[in-house]
């Protein structure tokens, strides 16, 4: 696997990008070459935007072999297939989906103080 750069933009979707399949508010992705300067955002700004929307991303937010997909809302973000064949954790994932209950789930919280949000 080569290290191909991936860029994000949530200020608009230029013709070189494609819509993020997880959530439309996450904007677009650009593989290989960056989007136009007017649409690009720094990684820190993208991370603040993503976290404010309650979207976990890879090993930065999800602990492998410890967290379940439903704990990070991956069922709502097109990250879990209920029609795909065999995969590790499929039985537990399917059972949790049909029971409709998880013990914990990630979410965004905003606290308003006298100093702002």
JSON list of C-alpha atoms in Angstrom, two decimals:
[
{"chain": "A", "resi": 1, "resn": "UNK", "atom": "CA", "xyz": [0.00, 0.00, 0.00]},
{"chain": "A", "resi": 2, "resn": "UNK", "atom": "CA", "xyz": [1.41, 3.35, -0.97]},
{"chain": "A", "resi": 3, "resn": "UNK", "atom": "CA", "xyz": [1.12, 6.54, 1.03]},
{"chain": "A", "resi": 4, "resn": "UNK", "atom": "CA", "xyz": [-1.38, 8.42, -1.09]},
{"chain": "A", "resi": 5, "resn": "UNK", "atom": "CA", "xyz": [-2.41, 11.71, 0.52]},
{"chain": "A", "resi": 6, "resn": "UNK", "atom": "CA", "xyz": [-6.10, 12.21, 1.27]},
{"chain": "A", "resi": 7, "resn": "UNK", "atom": "CA", "xyz": [-7.52, 15.68, 1.76]},
{"chain": "A", "resi": 8, "resn": "UNK", "atom": "CA", "xyz": [-10.83, 16.79, 3.26]},
{"chain": "A", "resi": 9, "resn": "UNK", "atom": "CA", "xyz": [-12.96, 19.79, 2.49]},
{"chain": "A", "resi": 10, "resn": "UNK", "atom": "CA", "xyz": [-16.29, 20.73, 4.05]},
{"chain": "A", "resi": 11, "resn": "UNK", "atom": "CA", "xyz": [-16.61, 24.16, 2.45]},
{"chain": "A", "resi": 12, "resn": "UNK", "atom": "CA", "xyz": [-17.89, 22.76, -0.86]},
{"chain": "A", "resi": 13, "resn": "UNK", "atom": "CA", "xyz": [-17.43, 19.85, -3.24]},
{"chain": "A", "resi": 14, "resn": "UNK", "atom": "CA", "xyz": [-15.18, 20.62, -6.20]},
{"chain": "A", "resi": 15, "resn": "UNK", "atom": "CA", "xyz": [-15.24, 18.37, -9.28]},
{"chain": "A", "resi": 16, "resn": "UNK", "atom": "CA", "xyz": [-12.08, 16.53, -8.12]},
{"chain": "A", "resi": 17, "resn": "UNK", "atom": "CA", "xyz": [-13.60, 15.31, -4.86]},
{"chain": "A", "resi": 18, "resn": "UNK", "atom": "CA", "xyz": [-16.29, 12.88, -3.82]},
{"chain": "A", "resi": 19, "resn": "UNK", "atom": "CA", "xyz": [-18.88, 13.14, -1.06]},
{"chain": "A", "resi": 20, "resn": "UNK", "atom": "CA", "xyz": [-17.89, 11.57, 2.28]},
{"chain": "A", "resi": 21, "resn": "UNK", "atom": "CA", "xyz": [-20.12, 8.45, 2.52]},
{"chain": "A", "resi": 22, "resn": "UNK", "atom": "CA", "xyz": [-20.41, 8.68, 6.30]},
{"chain": "A", "resi": 23, "resn": "UNK", "atom": "CA", "xyz": [-22.21, 11.99, 6.65]},
{"chain": "A", "resi": 24, "resn": "UNK", "atom": "CA", "xyz": [-22.92, 14.76, 4.15]},
{"chain": "A", "resi": 25, "resn": "UNK", "atom": "CA", "xyz": [-21.90, 17.44, 6.68]},
{"chain": "A", "resi": 26, "resn": "UNK", "atom": "CA", "xyz": [-18.36, 16.01, 6.59]},
{"chain": "A", "resi": 27, "resn": "UNK", "atom": "CA", "xyz": [-17.97, 17.41, 3.08]},
{"chain": "A", "resi": 28, "resn": "UNK", "atom": "CA", "xyz": [-15.80, 15.83, 0.43]},
{"chain": "A", "resi": 29, "resn": "UNK", "atom": "CA", "xyz": [-12.60, 13.79, 0.08]},
{"chain": "A", "resi": 30, "resn": "UNK", "atom": "CA", "xyz": [-9.79, 14.34, -2.41]},
{"chain": "A", "resi": 31, "resn": "UNK", "atom": "CA", "xyz": [-7.29, 11.59, -3.12]},
{"chain": "A", "resi": 32, "resn": "UNK", "atom": "CA", "xyz": [-3.84, 12.38, -4.48]},
{"chain": "A", "resi": 33, "resn": "UNK", "atom": "CA", "xyz": [-3.96, 16.10, -5.10]},
{"chain": "A", "resi": 34, "resn": "UNK", "atom": "CA", "xyz": [-5.33, 18.72, -2.72]},
{"chain": "A", "resi": 35, "resn": "UNK", "atom": "CA", "xyz": [-8.57, 20.61, -3.39]},
{"chain": "A", "resi": 36, "resn": "UNK", "atom": "CA", "xyz": [-8.43, 24.24, -4.50]},
{"chain": "A", "resi": 37, "resn": "UNK", "atom": "CA", "xyz": [-6.99, 26.52, -1.80]},
{"chain": "A", "resi": 38, "resn": "UNK", "atom": "CA", "xyz": [-10.37, 28.24, -1.30]},
{"chain": "A", "resi": 39, "resn": "UNK", "atom": "CA", "xyz": [-11.93, 24.91, -0.25]},
{"chain": "A", "resi": 40, "resn": "UNK", "atom": "CA", "xyz": [-9.13, 23.32, 1.76]},
{"chain": "A", "resi": 41, "resn": "UNK", "atom": "CA", "xyz": [-9.02, 23.28, 5.56]},
{"chain": "A", "resi": 42, "resn": "UNK", "atom": "CA", "xyz": [-6.20, 22.47, 8.00]},
{"chain": "A", "resi": 43, "resn": "UNK", "atom": "CA", "xyz": [-6.30, 19.04, 9.70]},
{"chain": "A", "resi": 44, "resn": "UNK", "atom": "CA", "xyz": [-7.02, 20.63, 13.10]},
{"chain": "A", "resi": 45, "resn": "UNK", "atom": "CA", "xyz": [-10.08, 22.47, 11.74]},
{"chain": "A", "resi": 46, "resn": "UNK", "atom": "CA", "xyz": [-11.36, 19.29, 10.10]},
{"chain": "A", "resi": 47, "resn": "UNK", "atom": "CA", "xyz": [-10.89, 17.36, 13.36]},
{"chain": "A", "resi": 48, "resn": "UNK", "atom": "CA", "xyz": [-12.82, 19.99, 15.35]},
{"chain": "A", "resi": 49, "resn": "UNK", "atom": "CA", "xyz": [-15.60, 19.87, 12.75]},
{"chain": "A", "resi": 50, "resn": "UNK", "atom": "CA", "xyz": [-15.67, 16.04, 12.76]},
{"chain": "A", "resi": 51, "resn": "UNK", "atom": "CA", "xyz": [-15.69, 15.76, 16.56]},
{"chain": "A", "resi": 52, "resn": "UNK", "atom": "CA", "xyz": [-18.44, 18.40, 16.85]},
{"chain": "A", "resi": 53, "resn": "UNK", "atom": "CA", "xyz": [-20.55, 16.18, 14.57]},
{"chain": "A", "resi": 54, "resn": "UNK", "atom": "CA", "xyz": [-19.85, 13.15, 16.77]},
{"chain": "A", "resi": 55, "resn": "UNK", "atom": "CA", "xyz": [-17.94, 11.22, 14.10]},
{"chain": "A", "resi": 56, "resn": "UNK", "atom": "CA", "xyz": [-15.13, 8.91, 15.25]},
{"chain": "A", "resi": 57, "resn": "UNK", "atom": "CA", "xyz": [-12.28, 8.25, 12.85]},
{"chain": "A", "resi": 58, "resn": "UNK", "atom": "CA", "xyz": [-10.06, 5.18, 12.77]},
{"chain": "A", "resi": 59, "resn": "UNK", "atom": "CA", "xyz": [-7.50, 4.27, 15.39]},
{"chain": "A", "resi": 60, "resn": "UNK", "atom": "CA", "xyz": [-7.28, 7.89, 16.54]},
{"chain": "A", "resi": 61, "resn": "UNK", "atom": "CA", "xyz": [-10.69, 7.57, 18.22]},
{"chain": "A", "resi": 62, "resn": "UNK", "atom": "CA", "xyz": [-11.61, 3.86, 18.16]},
{"chain": "A", "resi": 63, "resn": "UNK", "atom": "CA", "xyz": [-9.67, 1.31, 20.22]},
{"chain": "A", "resi": 64, "resn": "UNK", "atom": "CA", "xyz": [-9.15, -1.89, 18.22]},
{"chain": "A", "resi": 65, "resn": "UNK", "atom": "CA", "xyz": [-10.35, -5.13, 19.87]},
{"chain": "A", "resi": 66, "resn": "UNK", "atom": "CA", "xyz": [-12.02, -3.10, 22.64]},
{"chain": "A", "resi": 67, "resn": "UNK", "atom": "CA", "xyz": [-14.68, -0.86, 21.11]},
{"chain": "A", "resi": 68, "resn": "UNK", "atom": "CA", "xyz": [-17.71, -2.06, 19.16]},
{"chain": "A", "resi": 69, "resn": "UNK", "atom": "CA", "xyz": [-18.97, -0.39, 15.97]},
{"chain": "A", "resi": 70, "resn": "UNK", "atom": "CA", "xyz": [-22.23, 0.72, 17.61]},
{"chain": "A", "resi": 71, "resn": "UNK", "atom": "CA", "xyz": [-20.36, 2.56, 20.37]},
{"chain": "A", "resi": 72, "resn": "UNK", "atom": "CA", "xyz": [-19.08, 4.97, 17.72]},
{"chain": "A", "resi": 73, "resn": "UNK", "atom": "CA", "xyz": [-22.30, 5.27, 15.70]},
{"chain": "A", "resi": 74, "resn": "UNK", "atom": "CA", "xyz": [-20.81, 3.39, 12.75]},
{"chain": "A", "resi": 75, "resn": "UNK", "atom": "CA", "xyz": [-24.20, 1.83, 12.06]},
{"chain": "A", "resi": 76, "resn": "UNK", "atom": "CA", "xyz": [-25.55, 5.33, 11.28]},
{"chain": "A", "resi": 77, "resn": "UNK", "atom": "CA", "xyz": [-22.44, 6.33, 9.31]},
{"chain": "A", "resi": 78, "resn": "UNK", "atom": "CA", "xyz": [-22.50, 3.55, 6.67]},
{"chain": "A", "resi": 79, "resn": "UNK", "atom": "CA", "xyz": [-19.68, 1.77, 8.52]},
{"chain": "A", "resi": 80, "resn": "UNK", "atom": "CA", "xyz": [-21.47, -1.51, 9.24]},
{"chain": "A", "resi": 81, "resn": "UNK", "atom": "CA", "xyz": [-22.95, -3.88, 6.67]},
{"chain": "A", "resi": 82, "resn": "UNK", "atom": "CA", "xyz": [-25.87, -6.04, 7.74]},
{"chain": "A", "resi": 83, "resn": "UNK", "atom": "CA", "xyz": [-26.00, -7.82, 4.39]},
{"chain": "A", "resi": 84, "resn": "UNK", "atom": "CA", "xyz": [-22.32, -8.65, 3.87]},
{"chain": "A", "resi": 85, "resn": "UNK", "atom": "CA", "xyz": [-21.04, -12.20, 4.33]},
{"chain": "A", "resi": 86, "resn": "UNK", "atom": "CA", "xyz": [-18.68, -13.37, 7.06]},
{"chain": "A", "resi": 87, "resn": "UNK", "atom": "CA", "xyz": [-16.48, -10.94, 8.95]},
{"chain": "A", "resi": 88, "resn": "UNK", "atom": "CA", "xyz": [-14.95, -10.85, 12.42]},
{"chain": "A", "resi": 89, "resn": "UNK", "atom": "CA", "xyz": [-17.55, -9.81, 14.98]},
{"chain": "A", "resi": 90, "resn": "UNK", "atom": "CA", "xyz": [-20.48, -10.33, 12.63]},
{"chain": "A", "resi": 91, "resn": "UNK", "atom": "CA", "xyz": [-22.52, -12.42, 15.08]},
{"chain": "A", "resi": 92, "resn": "UNK", "atom": "CA", "xyz": [-22.24, -9.90, 17.92]},
{"chain": "A", "resi": 93, "resn": "UNK", "atom": "CA", "xyz": [-22.84, -6.99, 15.54]},
{"chain": "A", "resi": 94, "resn": "UNK", "atom": "CA", "xyz": [-25.97, -8.62, 14.08]},
{"chain": "A", "resi": 95, "resn": "UNK", "atom": "CA", "xyz": [-27.30, -9.50, 17.54]},
{"chain": "A", "resi": 96, "resn": "UNK", "atom": "CA", "xyz": [-26.76, -5.95, 18.82]},
{"chain": "A", "resi": 97, "resn": "UNK", "atom": "CA", "xyz": [-28.48, -4.55, 15.72]},
{"chain": "A", "resi": 98, "resn": "UNK", "atom": "CA", "xyz": [-31.56, -6.76, 16.13]},
{"chain": "A", "resi": 99, "resn": "UNK", "atom": "CA", "xyz": [-31.81, -6.24, 19.89]},
{"chain": "A", "resi": 100, "resn": "UNK", "atom": "CA", "xyz": [-31.45, -2.49, 19.30]},
{"chain": "A", "resi": 101, "resn": "UNK", "atom": "CA", "xyz": [-29.59, -1.74, 22.51]},
{"chain": "A", "resi": 102, "resn": "UNK", "atom": "CA", "xyz": [-26.00, -0.74, 23.25]},
{"chain": "A", "resi": 103, "resn": "UNK", "atom": "CA", "xyz": [-24.53, -0.14, 26.67]},
{"chain": "A", "resi": 104, "resn": "UNK", "atom": "CA", "xyz": [-22.52, 2.90, 25.67]},
{"chain": "A", "resi": 105, "resn": "UNK", "atom": "CA", "xyz": [-22.41, 5.25, 22.72]},
{"chain": "A", "resi": 106, "resn": "UNK", "atom": "CA", "xyz": [-20.29, 8.25, 21.75]},
{"chain": "A", "resi": 107, "resn": "UNK", "atom": "CA", "xyz": [-21.86, 11.66, 21.32]},
{"chain": "A", "resi": 108, "resn": "UNK", "atom": "CA", "xyz": [-20.89, 15.32, 21.16]},
{"chain": "A", "resi": 109, "resn": "UNK", "atom": "CA", "xyz": [-21.55, 17.55, 24.14]},
{"chain": "A", "resi": 110, "resn": "UNK", "atom": "CA", "xyz": [-21.35, 21.32, 24.23]},
{"chain": "A", "resi": 111, "resn": "UNK", "atom": "CA", "xyz": [-21.10, 23.25, 27.46]},
{"chain": "A", "resi": 112, "resn": "UNK", "atom": "CA", "xyz": [-22.12, 26.87, 27.56]},
{"chain": "A", "resi": 113, "resn": "UNK", "atom": "CA", "xyz": [-20.41, 28.97, 30.21]},
{"chain": "A", "resi": 114, "resn": "UNK", "atom": "CA", "xyz": [-20.05, 32.66, 30.87]},
{"chain": "A", "resi": 115, "resn": "UNK", "atom": "CA", "xyz": [-16.94, 32.49, 28.63]},
{"chain": "A", "resi": 116, "resn": "UNK", "atom": "CA", "xyz": [-18.73, 30.95, 25.63]},
{"chain": "A", "resi": 117, "resn": "UNK", "atom": "CA", "xyz": [-19.11, 27.43, 24.26]}
]
